[in-house]
Tab-separated table of C-alpha atoms and ligand atoms in Angstrom:
chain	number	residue	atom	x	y	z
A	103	UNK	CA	-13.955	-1.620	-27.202
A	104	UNK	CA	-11.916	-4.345	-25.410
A	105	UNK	CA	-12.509	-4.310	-21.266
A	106	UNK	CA	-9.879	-2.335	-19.232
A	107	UNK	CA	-8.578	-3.943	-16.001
A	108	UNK	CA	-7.653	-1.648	-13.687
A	109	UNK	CA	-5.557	-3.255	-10.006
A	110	UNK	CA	-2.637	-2.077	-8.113
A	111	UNK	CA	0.077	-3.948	-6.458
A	112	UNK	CA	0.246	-7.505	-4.733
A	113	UNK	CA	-0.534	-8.190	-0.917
A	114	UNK	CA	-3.219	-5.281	-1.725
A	115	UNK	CA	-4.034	-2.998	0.549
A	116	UNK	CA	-7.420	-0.508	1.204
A	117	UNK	CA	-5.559	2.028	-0.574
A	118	UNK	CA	-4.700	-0.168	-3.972
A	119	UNK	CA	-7.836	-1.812	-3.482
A	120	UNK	CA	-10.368	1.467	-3.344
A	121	UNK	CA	-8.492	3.328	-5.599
A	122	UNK	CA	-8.659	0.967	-8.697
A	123	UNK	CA	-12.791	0.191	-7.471
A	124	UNK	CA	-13.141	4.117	-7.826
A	125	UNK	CA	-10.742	4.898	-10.987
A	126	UNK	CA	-12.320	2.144	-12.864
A	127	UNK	CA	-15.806	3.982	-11.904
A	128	UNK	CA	-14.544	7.541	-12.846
A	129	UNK	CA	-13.677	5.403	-16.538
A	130	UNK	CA	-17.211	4.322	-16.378
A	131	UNK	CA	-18.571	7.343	-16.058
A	132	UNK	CA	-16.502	8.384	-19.299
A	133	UNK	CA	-18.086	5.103	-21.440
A	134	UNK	CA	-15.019	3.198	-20.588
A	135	UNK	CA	-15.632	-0.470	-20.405
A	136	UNK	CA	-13.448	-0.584	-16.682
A	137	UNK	CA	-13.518	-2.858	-13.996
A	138	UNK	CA	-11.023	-3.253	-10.729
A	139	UNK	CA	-9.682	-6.823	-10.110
A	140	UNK	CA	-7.252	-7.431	-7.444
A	141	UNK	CA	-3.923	-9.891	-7.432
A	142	UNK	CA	-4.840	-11.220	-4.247
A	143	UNK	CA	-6.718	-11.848	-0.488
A	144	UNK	CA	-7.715	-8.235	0.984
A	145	UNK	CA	-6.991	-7.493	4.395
A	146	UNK	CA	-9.229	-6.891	7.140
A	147	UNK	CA	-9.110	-3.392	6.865
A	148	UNK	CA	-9.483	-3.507	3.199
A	149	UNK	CA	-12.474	-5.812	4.058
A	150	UNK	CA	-14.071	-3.586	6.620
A	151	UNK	CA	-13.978	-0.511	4.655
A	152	UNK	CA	-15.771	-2.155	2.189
A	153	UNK	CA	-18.417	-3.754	4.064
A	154	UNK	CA	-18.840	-0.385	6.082
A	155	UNK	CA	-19.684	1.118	2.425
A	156	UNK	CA	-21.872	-1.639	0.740
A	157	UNK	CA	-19.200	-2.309	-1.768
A	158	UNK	CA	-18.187	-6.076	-3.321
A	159	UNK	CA	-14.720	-7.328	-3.125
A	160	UNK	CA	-13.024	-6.832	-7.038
A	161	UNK	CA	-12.856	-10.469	-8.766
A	162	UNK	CA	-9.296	-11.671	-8.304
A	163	UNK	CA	-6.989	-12.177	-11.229
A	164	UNK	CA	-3.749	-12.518	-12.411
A	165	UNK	CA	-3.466	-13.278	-16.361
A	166	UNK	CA	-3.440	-9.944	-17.942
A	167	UNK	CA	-1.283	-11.465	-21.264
A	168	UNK	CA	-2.792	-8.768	-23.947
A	169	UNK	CA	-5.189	-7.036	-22.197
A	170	UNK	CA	-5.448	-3.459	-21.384
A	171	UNK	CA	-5.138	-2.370	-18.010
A	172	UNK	CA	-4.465	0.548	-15.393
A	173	UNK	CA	-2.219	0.292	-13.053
A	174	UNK	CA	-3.019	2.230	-9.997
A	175	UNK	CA	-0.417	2.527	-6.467
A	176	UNK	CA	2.321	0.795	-7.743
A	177	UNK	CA	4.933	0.902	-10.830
A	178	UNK	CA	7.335	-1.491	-9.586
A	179	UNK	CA	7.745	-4.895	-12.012
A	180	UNK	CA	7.745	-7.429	-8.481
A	181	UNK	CA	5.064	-5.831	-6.905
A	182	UNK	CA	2.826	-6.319	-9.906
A	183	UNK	CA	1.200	-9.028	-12.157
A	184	UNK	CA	3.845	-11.927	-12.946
A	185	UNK	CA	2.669	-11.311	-16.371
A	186	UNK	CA	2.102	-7.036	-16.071
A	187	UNK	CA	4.876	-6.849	-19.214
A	188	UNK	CA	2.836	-8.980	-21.327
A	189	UNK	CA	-0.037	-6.882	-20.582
A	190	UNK	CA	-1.161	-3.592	-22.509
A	191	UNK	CA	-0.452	-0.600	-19.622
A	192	UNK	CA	-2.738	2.492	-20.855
A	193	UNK	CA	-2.709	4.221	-17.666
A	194	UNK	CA	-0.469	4.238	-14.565
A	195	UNK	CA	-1.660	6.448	-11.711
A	196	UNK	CA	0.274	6.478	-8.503
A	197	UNK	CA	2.026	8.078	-5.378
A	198	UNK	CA	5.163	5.983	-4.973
A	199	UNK	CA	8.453	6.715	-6.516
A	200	UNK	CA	9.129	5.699	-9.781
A	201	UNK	CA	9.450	2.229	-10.186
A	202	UNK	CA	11.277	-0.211	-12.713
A	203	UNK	CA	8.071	-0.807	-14.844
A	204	UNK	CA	8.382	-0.170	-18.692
A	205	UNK	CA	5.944	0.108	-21.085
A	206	UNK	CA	6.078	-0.816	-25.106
A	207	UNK	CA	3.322	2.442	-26.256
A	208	UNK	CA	3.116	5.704	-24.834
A	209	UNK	CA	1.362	5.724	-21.936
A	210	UNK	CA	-0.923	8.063	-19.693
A	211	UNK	CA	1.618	8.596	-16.476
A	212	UNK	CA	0.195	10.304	-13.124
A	213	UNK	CA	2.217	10.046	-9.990
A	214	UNK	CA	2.052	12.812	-7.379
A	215	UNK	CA	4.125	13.176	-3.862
A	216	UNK	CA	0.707	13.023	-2.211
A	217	UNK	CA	-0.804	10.736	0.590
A	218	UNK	CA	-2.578	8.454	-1.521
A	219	UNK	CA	-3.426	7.156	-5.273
A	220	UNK	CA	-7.111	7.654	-3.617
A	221	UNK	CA	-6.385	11.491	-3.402
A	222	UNK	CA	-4.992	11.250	-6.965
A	223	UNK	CA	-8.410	9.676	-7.851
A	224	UNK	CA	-10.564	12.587	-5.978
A	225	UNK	CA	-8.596	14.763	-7.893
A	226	UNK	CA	-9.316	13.435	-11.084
A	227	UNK	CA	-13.070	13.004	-10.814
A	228	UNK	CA	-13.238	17.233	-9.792
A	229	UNK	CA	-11.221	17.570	-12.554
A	230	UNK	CA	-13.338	16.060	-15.129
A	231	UNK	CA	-16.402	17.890	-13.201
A	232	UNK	CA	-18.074	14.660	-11.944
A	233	UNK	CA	-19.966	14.284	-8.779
A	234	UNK	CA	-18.947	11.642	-6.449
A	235	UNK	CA	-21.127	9.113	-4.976
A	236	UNK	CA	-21.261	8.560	-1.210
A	237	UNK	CA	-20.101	4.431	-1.932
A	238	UNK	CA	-17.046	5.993	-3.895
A	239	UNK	CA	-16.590	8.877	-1.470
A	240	UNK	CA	-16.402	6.131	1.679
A	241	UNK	CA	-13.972	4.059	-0.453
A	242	UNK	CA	-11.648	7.226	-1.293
A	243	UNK	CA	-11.789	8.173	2.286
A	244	UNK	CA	-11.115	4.989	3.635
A	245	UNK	CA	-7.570	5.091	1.088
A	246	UNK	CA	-6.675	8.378	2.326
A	247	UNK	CA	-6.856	7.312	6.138
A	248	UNK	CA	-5.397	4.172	5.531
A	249	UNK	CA	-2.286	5.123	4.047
A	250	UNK	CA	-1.728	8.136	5.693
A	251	UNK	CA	-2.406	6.687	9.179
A	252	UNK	CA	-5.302	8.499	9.842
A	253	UNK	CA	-3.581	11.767	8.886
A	254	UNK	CA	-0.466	11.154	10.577
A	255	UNK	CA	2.442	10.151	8.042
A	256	UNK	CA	5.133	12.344	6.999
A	257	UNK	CA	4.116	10.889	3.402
A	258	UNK	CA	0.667	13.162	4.462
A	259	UNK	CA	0.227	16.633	2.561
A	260	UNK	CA	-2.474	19.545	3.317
A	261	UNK	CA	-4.532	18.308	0.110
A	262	UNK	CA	-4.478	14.876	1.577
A	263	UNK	CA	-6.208	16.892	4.856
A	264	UNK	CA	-8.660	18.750	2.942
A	265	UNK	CA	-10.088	16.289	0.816
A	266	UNK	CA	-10.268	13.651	3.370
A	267	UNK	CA	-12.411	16.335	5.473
A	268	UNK	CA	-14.658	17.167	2.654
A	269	UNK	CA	-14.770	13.551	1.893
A	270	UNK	CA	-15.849	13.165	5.624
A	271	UNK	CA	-18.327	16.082	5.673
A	272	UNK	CA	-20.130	14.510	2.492
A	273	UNK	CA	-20.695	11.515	4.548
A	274	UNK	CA	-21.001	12.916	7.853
A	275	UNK	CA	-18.656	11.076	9.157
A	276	UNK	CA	-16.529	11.664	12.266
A	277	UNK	CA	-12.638	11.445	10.626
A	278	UNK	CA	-10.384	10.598	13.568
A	279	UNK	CA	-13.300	8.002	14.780
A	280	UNK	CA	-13.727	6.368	11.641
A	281	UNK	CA	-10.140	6.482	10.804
A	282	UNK	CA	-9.537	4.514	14.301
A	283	UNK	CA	-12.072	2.001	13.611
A	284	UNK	CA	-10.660	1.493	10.061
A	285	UNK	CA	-6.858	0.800	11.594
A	286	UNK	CA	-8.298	-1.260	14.593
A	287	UNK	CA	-9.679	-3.861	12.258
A	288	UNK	CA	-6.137	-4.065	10.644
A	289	UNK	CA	-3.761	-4.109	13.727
A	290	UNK	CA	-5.649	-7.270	15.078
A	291	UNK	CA	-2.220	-8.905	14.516
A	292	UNK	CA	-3.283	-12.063	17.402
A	293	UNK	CA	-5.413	-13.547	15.190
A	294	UNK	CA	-2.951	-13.893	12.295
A	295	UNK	CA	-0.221	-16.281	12.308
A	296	UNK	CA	3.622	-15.011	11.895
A	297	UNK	CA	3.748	-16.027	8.134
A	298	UNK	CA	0.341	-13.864	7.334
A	299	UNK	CA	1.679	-11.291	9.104
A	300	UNK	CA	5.052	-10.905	7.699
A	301	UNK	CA	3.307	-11.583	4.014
A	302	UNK	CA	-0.069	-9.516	4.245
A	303	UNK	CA	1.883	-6.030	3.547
A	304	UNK	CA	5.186	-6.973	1.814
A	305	UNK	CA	6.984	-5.372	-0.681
A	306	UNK	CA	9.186	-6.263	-2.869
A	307	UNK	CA	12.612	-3.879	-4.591
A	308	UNK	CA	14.507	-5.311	-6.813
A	309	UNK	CA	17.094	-2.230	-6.923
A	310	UNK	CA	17.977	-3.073	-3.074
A	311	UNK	CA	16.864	-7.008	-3.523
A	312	UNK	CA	14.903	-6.890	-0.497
A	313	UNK	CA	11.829	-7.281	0.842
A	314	UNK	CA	10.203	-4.744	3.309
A	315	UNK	CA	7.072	-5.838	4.775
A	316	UNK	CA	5.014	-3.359	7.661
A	317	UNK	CA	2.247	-4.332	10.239
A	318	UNK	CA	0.537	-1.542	12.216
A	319	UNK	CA	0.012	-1.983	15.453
A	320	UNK	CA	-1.715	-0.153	18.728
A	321	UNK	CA	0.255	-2.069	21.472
A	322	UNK	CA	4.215	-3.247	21.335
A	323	UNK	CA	4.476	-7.009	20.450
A	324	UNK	CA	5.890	-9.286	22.705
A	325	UNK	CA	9.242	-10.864	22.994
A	326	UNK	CA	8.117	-14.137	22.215
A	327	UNK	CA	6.202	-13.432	18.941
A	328	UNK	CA	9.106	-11.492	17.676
A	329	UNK	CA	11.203	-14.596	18.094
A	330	UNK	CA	8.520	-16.422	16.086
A	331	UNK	CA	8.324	-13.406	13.559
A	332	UNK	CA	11.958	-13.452	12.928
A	333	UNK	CA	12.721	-17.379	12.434
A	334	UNK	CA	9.406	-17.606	9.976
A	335	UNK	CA	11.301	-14.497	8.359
A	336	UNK	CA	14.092	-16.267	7.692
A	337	UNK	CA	12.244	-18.429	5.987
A	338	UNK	CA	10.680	-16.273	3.975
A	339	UNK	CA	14.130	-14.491	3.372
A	340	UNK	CA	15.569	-17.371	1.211
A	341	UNK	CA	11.569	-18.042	-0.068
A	342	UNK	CA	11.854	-14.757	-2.267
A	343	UNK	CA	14.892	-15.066	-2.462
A	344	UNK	CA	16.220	-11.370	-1.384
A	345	UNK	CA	19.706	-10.184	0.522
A	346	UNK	CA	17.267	-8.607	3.383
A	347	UNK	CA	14.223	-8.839	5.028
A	348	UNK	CA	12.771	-6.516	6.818
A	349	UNK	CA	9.951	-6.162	8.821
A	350	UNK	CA	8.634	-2.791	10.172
A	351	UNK	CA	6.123	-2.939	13.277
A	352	UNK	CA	4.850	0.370	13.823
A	353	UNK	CA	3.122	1.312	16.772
A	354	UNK	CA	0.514	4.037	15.277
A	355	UNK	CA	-0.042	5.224	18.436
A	356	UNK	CA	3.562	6.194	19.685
A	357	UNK	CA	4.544	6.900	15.798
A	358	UNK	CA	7.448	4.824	16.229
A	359	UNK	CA	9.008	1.680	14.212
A	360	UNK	CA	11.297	-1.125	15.800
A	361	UNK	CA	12.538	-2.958	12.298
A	362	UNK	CA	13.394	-6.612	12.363
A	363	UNK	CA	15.998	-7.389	10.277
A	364	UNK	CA	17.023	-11.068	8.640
A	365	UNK	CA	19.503	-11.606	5.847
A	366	UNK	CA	22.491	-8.979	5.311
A	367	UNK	CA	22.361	-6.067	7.758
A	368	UNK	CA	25.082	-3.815	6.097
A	369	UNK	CA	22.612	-1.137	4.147
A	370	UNK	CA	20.107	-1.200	6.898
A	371	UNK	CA	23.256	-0.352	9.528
A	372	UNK	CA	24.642	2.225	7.042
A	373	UNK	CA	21.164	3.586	6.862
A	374	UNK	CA	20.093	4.290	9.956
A	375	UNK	CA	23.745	4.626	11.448
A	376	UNK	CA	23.219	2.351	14.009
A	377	UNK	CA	24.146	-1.156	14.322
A	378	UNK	CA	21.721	-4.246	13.854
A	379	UNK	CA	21.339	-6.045	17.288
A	380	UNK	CA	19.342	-8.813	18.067
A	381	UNK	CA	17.954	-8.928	14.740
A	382	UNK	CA	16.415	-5.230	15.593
A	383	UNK	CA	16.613	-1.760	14.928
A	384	UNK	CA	14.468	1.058	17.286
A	385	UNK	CA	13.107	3.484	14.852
A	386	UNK	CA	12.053	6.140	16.448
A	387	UNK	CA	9.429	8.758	14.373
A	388	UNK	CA	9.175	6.980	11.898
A	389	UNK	CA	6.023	5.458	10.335
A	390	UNK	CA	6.626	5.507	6.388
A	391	UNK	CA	8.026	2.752	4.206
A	392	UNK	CA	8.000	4.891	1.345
A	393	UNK	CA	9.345	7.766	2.761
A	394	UNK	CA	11.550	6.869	5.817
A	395	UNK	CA	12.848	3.201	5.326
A	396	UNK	CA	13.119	2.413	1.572
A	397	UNK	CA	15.220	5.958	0.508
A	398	UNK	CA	17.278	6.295	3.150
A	399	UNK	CA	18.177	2.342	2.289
A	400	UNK	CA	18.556	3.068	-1.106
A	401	UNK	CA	20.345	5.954	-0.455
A	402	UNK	CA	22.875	3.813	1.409
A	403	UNK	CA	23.016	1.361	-1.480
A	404	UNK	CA	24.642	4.164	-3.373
A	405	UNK	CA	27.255	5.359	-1.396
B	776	MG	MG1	-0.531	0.638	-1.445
B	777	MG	MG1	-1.071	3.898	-1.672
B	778	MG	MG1	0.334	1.428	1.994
């Protein structure tokens, strides 16, 4: 039996990275040869949750050519390995929309409107009756806060709340603290320059050609480290090549987004119905790339 690689997407965060460390367990479990690798550096979030659970940082890789491999919180070609349509895809599990990837076999599909691919994950090991380790319970908890923001999201769903509160009472963990301490490692955005800011959560859509990055943060930014953020973006901009680049710094505390804008501003204005000044957009409510930003751009896009 040939070894299954199991990652999610690019500039990974604690949900991709947890949620291929636990699926590739769960495979384990079933006499799978599985293990998690990641396509690149984990953040400090990532990084804490995994300390905080005594769990090793997945190898890093990136030539999947022929090999078989599960593709966990992602299905979008960019966002992937450069070489993820040379690869073998057996299994894609995943919360997102669906994305542009294709495969050449049939292919074991799970995507659910839910909070997280980590929920997805708890789901699956009930379902196939296994227990779940405290190490793998910290790491599935740690996905669900993290991309939910703590609970918060309008990408959050009453499963997402339940299992992260089981999750929480199997390690007797406080949610809400832990959840804080999990985001505070993260929004420590002053000891980051402006290019690993703009790069460590970036996303890339082909359908819209542009590039969405996000930061969390617990206190507003100030003027002159926007003005930084947005000539290093422009950089960036003609680096990936895409129409638009946006940047979304959202302030987790007053659930609100102010979007920084370089590149073309015509889907983001018909978007939001508002007009792009200064490079900026207020944003206010929202929190979700997935579900706020990226739809109602696309959704522009096709009007
Ligand atoms: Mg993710
Ligand atoms: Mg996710
Ligand atoms: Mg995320």
């Amino acid at each position: 039996m040939s070894k299954i690689f199991v990652f999610g997407h690019k500039n990974p965060d604690t949900d991709t990275i947890c949620s291929a460390i636990a699926y590739a367990k769960l495979k384990r479990l079933k006499n799978f040869d599985a293990q998690a690798v990641r396509l690149g550096e984990i953040n400090p979030e990532t990084e804490f949750a995994l300390k905080k659970f005594g769990v090793e940082i997945p190898e890093e890789m990136h030539i999947f050519e022929g090999k078989d491999v599960i593709l966990v919180d992602h299905t979008e070609i960019k966002q992937s390995a450069d070489d993820i349509l040379k690869a073998n895809i057996i299994e894609i599990i995943d919360h997102h929309n669906l994305g542009d990837i294709y495969t050449r076999h049939p292919v074991f599909v799970r995507i659910e409107p839910i909070g997280s691919t980590s929920t997805i994950i708890f789901k699956m090991f009930r379902e196939s009756n296994l227990d779940i380790d405290n190490k793998t319970a910290g790491l599935l908890l740690s996905g669900i806060l993290s991309d939910t923001v703590i609970l918060r999201s309008v990408t959050c769903t009453d499963e997402d709340r339940k299992i992260a509160k089981k999750l929480a009472d199997q390690l007797n963990l406080d949610l809400e603290k832990y959840g804080f301490e999990l985001k505070k490692a993260k929004s420590d955005i002053l000891s980051k320059t402006d290019r690993e800011l703009i790069k460590s959560d970036l996303k890339i859509f082909n359908r819209i050609n542009m590039g969405i990055g996000q930061v969390e943060i617990v206190e507003d930014i100030d003027e002159k480290r926007k003005k930084t953020l947005l000539e290093e973006m422009k950089k960036i901009r003609k680096e990936i090549g895409c129409d638009t680049l946006l940047l979304m710094l959202t302030n987790i505390i007053k659930q609100d987004t102010e979007l920084l804008v370089v590149g073309k501003t015509d889907l983001v204005e018909k978007a939001f119905k508002t007009k792009v000044e200064n490079n900026r957009v207020y944003l206010k409510g929202v929190m979700s790339r997935k579900k706020q930003v990226k739809p109602a751009i696309e959704d522009a896009a096709l009007l």
